Every structure is written in C-alpha cells, then in structure tokens.
Coordinates of C-alpha atoms in Angstrom, one line a residue:
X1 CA 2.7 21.8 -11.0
X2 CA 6.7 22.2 -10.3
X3 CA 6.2 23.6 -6.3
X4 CA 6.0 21.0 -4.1
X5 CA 3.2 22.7 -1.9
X6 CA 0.9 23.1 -4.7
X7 CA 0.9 19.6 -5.4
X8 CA 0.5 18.3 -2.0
X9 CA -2.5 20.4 -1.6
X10 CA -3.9 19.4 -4.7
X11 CA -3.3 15.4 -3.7
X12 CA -4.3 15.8 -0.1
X13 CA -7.8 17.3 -1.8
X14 CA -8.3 14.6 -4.5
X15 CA -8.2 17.0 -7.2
X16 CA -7.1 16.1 -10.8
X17 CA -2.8 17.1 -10.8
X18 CA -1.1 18.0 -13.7
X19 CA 2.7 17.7 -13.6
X20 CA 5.6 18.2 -16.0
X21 CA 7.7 14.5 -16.3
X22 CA 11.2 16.4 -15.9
X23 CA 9.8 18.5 -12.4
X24 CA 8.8 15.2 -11.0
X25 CA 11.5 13.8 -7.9
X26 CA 11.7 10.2 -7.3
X27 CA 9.8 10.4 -4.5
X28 CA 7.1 12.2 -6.2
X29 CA 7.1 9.4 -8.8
X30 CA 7.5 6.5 -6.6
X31 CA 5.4 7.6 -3.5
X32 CA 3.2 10.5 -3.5
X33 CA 1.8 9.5 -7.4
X34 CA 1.2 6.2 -7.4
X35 CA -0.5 6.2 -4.0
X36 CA -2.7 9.0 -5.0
X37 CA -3.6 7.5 -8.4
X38 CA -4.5 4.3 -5.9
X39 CA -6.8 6.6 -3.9
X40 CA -8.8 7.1 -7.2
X41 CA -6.7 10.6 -8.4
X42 CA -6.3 11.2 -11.5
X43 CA -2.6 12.5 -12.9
X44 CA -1.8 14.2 -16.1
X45 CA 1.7 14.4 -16.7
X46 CA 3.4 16.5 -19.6
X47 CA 6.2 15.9 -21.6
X48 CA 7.7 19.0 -21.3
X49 CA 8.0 19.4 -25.2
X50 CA 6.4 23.1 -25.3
X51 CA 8.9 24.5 -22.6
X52 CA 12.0 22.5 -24.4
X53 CA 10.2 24.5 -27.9
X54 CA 9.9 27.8 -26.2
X55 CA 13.2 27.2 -24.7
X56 CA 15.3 26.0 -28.0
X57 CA 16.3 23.1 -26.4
X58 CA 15.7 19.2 -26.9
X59 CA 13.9 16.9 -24.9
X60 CA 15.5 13.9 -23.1
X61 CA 13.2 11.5 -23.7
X62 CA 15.1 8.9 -22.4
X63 CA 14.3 10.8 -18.8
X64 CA 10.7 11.4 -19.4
X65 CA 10.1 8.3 -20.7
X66 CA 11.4 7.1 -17.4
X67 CA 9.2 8.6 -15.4
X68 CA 6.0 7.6 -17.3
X69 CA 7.5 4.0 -16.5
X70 CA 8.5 4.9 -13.0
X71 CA 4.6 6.3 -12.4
X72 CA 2.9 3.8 -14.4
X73 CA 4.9 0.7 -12.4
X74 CA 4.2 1.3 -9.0
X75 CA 0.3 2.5 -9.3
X76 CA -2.2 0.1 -9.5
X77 CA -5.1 2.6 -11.4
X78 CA -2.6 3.4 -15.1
X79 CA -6.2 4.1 -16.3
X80 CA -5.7 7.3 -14.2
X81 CA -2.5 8.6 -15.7
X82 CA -2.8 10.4 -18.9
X83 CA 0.7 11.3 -20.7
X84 CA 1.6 13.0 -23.5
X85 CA 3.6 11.1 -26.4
X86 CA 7.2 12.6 -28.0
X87 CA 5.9 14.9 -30.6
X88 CA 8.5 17.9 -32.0
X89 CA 6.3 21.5 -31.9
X90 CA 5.4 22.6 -35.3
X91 CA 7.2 19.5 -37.0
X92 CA 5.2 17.1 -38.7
X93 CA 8.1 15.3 -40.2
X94 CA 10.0 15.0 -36.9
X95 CA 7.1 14.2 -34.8
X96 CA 6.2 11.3 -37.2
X97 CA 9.9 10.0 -37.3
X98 CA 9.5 10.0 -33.4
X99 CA 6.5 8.0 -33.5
X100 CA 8.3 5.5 -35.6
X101 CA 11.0 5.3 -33.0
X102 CA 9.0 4.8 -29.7
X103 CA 6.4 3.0 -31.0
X104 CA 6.6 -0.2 -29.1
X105 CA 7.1 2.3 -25.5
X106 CA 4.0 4.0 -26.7
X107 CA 1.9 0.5 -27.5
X108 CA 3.1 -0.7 -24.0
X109 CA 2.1 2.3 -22.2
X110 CA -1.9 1.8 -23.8
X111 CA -1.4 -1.9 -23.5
X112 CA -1.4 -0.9 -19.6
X113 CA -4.2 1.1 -19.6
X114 CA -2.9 4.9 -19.7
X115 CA -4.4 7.6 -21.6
X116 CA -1.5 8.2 -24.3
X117 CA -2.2 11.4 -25.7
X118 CA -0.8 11.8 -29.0
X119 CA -0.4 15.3 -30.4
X120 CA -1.5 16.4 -34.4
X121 CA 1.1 18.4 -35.7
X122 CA -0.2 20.6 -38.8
X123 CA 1.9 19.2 -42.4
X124 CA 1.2 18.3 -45.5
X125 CA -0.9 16.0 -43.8
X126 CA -4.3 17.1 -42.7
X127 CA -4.8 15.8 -39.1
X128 CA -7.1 13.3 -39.7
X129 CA -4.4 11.6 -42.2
X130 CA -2.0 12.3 -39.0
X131 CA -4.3 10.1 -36.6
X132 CA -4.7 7.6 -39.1
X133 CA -0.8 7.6 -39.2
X134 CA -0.7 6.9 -35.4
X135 CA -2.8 4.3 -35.0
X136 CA -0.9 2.5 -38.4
X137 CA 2.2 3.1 -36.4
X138 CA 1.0 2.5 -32.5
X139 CA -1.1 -0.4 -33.7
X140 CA -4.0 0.4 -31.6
X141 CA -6.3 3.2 -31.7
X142 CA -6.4 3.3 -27.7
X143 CA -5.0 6.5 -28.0
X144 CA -6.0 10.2 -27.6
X145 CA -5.7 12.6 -30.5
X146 CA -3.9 16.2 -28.7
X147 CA -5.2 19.2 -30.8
X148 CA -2.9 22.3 -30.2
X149 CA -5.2 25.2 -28.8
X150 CA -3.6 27.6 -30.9
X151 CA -5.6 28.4 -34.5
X152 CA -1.8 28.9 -36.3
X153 CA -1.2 25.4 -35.2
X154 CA -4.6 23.6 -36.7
X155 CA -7.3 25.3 -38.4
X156 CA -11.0 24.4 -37.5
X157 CA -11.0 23.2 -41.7
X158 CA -8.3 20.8 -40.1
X159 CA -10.2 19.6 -37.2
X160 CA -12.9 18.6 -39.5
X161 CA -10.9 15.7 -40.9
X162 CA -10.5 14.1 -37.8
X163 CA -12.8 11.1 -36.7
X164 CA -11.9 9.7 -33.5
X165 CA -13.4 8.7 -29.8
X166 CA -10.7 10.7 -27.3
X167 CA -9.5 14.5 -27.8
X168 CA -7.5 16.4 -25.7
X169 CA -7.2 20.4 -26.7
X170 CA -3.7 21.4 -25.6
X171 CA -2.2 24.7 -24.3
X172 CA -2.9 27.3 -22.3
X173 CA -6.6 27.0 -23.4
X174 CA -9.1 30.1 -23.2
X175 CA -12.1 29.5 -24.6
X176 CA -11.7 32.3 -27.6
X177 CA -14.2 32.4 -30.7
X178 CA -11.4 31.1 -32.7
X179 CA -10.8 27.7 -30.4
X180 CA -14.8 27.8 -30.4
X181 CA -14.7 27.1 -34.0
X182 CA -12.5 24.3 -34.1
X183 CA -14.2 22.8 -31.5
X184 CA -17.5 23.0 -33.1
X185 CA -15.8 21.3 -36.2
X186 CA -14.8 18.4 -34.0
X187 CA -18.0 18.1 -32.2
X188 CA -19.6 18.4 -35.5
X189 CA -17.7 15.1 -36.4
X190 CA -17.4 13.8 -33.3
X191 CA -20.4 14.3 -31.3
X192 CA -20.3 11.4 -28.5
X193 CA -16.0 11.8 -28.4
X194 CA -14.6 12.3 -24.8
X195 CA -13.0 16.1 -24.6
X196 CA -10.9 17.0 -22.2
X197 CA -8.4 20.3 -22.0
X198 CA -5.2 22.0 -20.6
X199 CA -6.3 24.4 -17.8
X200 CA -4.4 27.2 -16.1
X201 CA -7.0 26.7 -12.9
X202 CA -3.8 27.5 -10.4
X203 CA -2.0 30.2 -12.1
X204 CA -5.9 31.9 -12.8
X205 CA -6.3 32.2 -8.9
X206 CA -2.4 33.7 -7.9
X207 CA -4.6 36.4 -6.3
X208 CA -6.7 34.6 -3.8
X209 CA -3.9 32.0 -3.3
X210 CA -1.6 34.9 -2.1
X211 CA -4.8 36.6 0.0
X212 CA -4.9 33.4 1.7
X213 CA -1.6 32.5 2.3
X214 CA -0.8 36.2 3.8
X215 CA -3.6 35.5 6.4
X216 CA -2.6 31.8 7.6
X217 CA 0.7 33.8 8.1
X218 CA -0.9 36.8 10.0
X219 CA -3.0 34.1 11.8
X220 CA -0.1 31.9 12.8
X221 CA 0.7 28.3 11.5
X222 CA -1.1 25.9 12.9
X223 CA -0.1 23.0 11.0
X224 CA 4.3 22.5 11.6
X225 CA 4.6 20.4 8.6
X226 CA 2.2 22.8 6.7
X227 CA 3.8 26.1 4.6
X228 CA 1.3 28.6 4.3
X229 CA 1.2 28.3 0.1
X230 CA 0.1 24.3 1.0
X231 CA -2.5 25.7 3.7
X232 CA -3.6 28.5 0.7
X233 CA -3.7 26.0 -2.2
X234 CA -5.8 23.6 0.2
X235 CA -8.0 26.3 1.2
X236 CA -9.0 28.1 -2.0
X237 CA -9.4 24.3 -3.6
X238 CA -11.8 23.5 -1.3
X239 CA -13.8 26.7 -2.0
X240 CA -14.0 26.7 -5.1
X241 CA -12.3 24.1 -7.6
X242 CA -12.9 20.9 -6.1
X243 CA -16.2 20.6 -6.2
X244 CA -15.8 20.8 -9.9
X245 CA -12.7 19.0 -10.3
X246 CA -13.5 15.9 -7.9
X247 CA -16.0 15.2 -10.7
X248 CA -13.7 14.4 -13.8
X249 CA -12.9 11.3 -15.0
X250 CA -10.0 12.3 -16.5
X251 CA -7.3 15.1 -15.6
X252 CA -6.8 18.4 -17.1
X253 CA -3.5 20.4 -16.5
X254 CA -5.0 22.2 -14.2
X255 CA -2.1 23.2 -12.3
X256 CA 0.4 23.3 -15.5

C-alpha cells in the first residue's frame, strides 16, 4: 500500500495493511504502524524483492532491514508484524548465501515475536530440503515457509516435500486449478498448518473505490483533513472487506 490515503483508511478501519518496506516514511514506521499494531492491527510488510526482480535492480537491504527494526522497536504487539526475509527471485543459490549472511537479523526478528516469512526458491533442492536449510541456518523453526504462487516457480510435486506448521502463498494469488493443486499437496501434508496468502483485495475494487470517491466529491467534503480516495477506501471497507478482514489473525497483502 504505497498512497498514503489508502493506508490511513485501511488503519482507521482495523483492517489487516500490507506495505512495501522501501514505500514506508518515518513517520509511517515510527507513528502510524506501531500504534496501529498496538490497537490489535495486524501489518504485513514486503521486502520489495519482486519489484527490485521485475525491475533488474538490487535490493538495499541495509534500508529494508531498517525498517523491519524501525517497526518492530516501537510496537508493543511484533506478534502482529509479518515480514518477508532477503531471498533473490528464482535463485536458490543466492537466496541461500543470503540466508547465511542475515542470519543472526533474521533469528532476532523471531526471537521478538514476528512472523518471518521465509521464501522457497525452486533448485536443486526440493523445497522441503530448502526449509530444512532454513531452520539449520536461522536456528529456530519459528519461521514461515513463503511458497511462490506461480506453478513455474514450485511444482505441486515440490510442495509435497514440505512438512511444516506456517505457510504463506506469495504473489498476486488467484485461486487457479494449478495453485489449487499445490495447495492440496501441502494440505495433504500439512493438514492442521496455518495458511495465509498475498491478496490484491484493493487493486480488485479500483471500480467501486473510484464510484465512491467521484460522489464524496459531487457531494462535497465533509471531513477537511479527509481526501475523497481516504473517504472511498474507508467507505467501500466498511461495506464489504472488513467484516472479513477484521477476522484474521494474521495479515494478507491485501493492499499490495
């Protein structure tokens, strides 16, 4: 959630955020997080590794890692941040020697109580020999094991080596026949696992977000510190998503 309004609708209604670490201002990470998180919100915040991917770019870790820190240090609720580890798109290999390097930020971050989530790169090792790779090197398995949405990225033959308690499905998720596989595979496995996934709940509802807004502006503003995308977020969450959303325990993207 990069715009400012859509966030502060989404906070002011107690729904689950989803953030990108590089989009966040200090304020946002200092402030307007950790006092929601204390409210009982829950936060998902993204690396930013896909868009860096999609981009050709690299990450700077250094500032993401920051603001995992900067979030996770002034909120007294870490259980209700979820973040995403360093991981390199498509590279086993790298993603591994990245593991190696952060470990002890990664251990520190589940000592505290976050919801790490640590994404399976496809290799020559299956992902279930990748998990047990992560928790060797992250000495705890406190950690959540990311599963890319895509089928290119993990087959469900893949998924089926995994044995683990916490998966999150990555990407812009639709619930294809080809992502149903893989997650009967892992259910198969994995039956009492927590599940959680990516959404694109914001970006699905452009249309009634712009019906809205274009009438709070026919209709006048009647809130000055209110824009009229806040007022249309607000107003099409309390409609429809958060009576849904208010109920998770832990955050999707929803607003990626």
């Amino acid at each position: 959630m990069s715009s400012k309004s859509d966030l502060r609708a989404a906070v002011e209604e107690l729904a689950p955020v989803g953030v990108v670490a590089t989009l966040l201002n200090l304020s946002q990470q200092i402030l307007v997080l950790p006092r929601y998180l204390d409210g009982g919100g829950a936060v998902f915040i993204d690396s930013g590794a896909f868009t860096a991917f999609q981009k050709g770019v690299e990450v700077d870790w250094a500032k993401v890692f920051s603001v995992y820190d900067t979030v996770l240090g002034h909120t007294e609720r870490p259980e209700g941040v979820s973040i995403v580890a360093p991981d390199v798109i498509g590279d086993q290999a790298a993603s591994l020697a990245l593991w190696a390097e952060h470990a002890a930020k990664v251990r520190i971050w589940a000592q505290a109580g976050a919801r790490v989530i640590v994404p399976l790169q496809r290799g020559w090792l299956s992902a279930g020999q990748m998990l047990e790779r992560a928790v060797r090197i992250f000495g705890t398995d406190r950690i959540c094991a990311g599963i890319p949405s895509n089928l290119e990225a993990m087959s469900p033959e893949d998924c089926s080596t995994l044995r683990h308690h916490d998966f999150h499905i990555l990407g812009r998720v639709r619930l294809t026949s080809e992502l149903r596989l893989k997650l009967c595979a892992l259910l198969q496995n994995n039956p009492a696992a927590q599940y959680t996934a990516d959404a694109n709940w914001l970006r699905s509802r452009i249309r009634q977000i712009s019906g809205a807004a274009a009438a709070f502006r026919e209709a006048g503003r009647q809130w000055p510190l209110d824009s009229t995308r806040t007022r249309a977020v607000r107003e099409v969450l309390r409609c429809e998503a958060y009576s849904q959303l208010k109920k998770s325990t832990f955050p999707s993207q929803a607003f990626a």
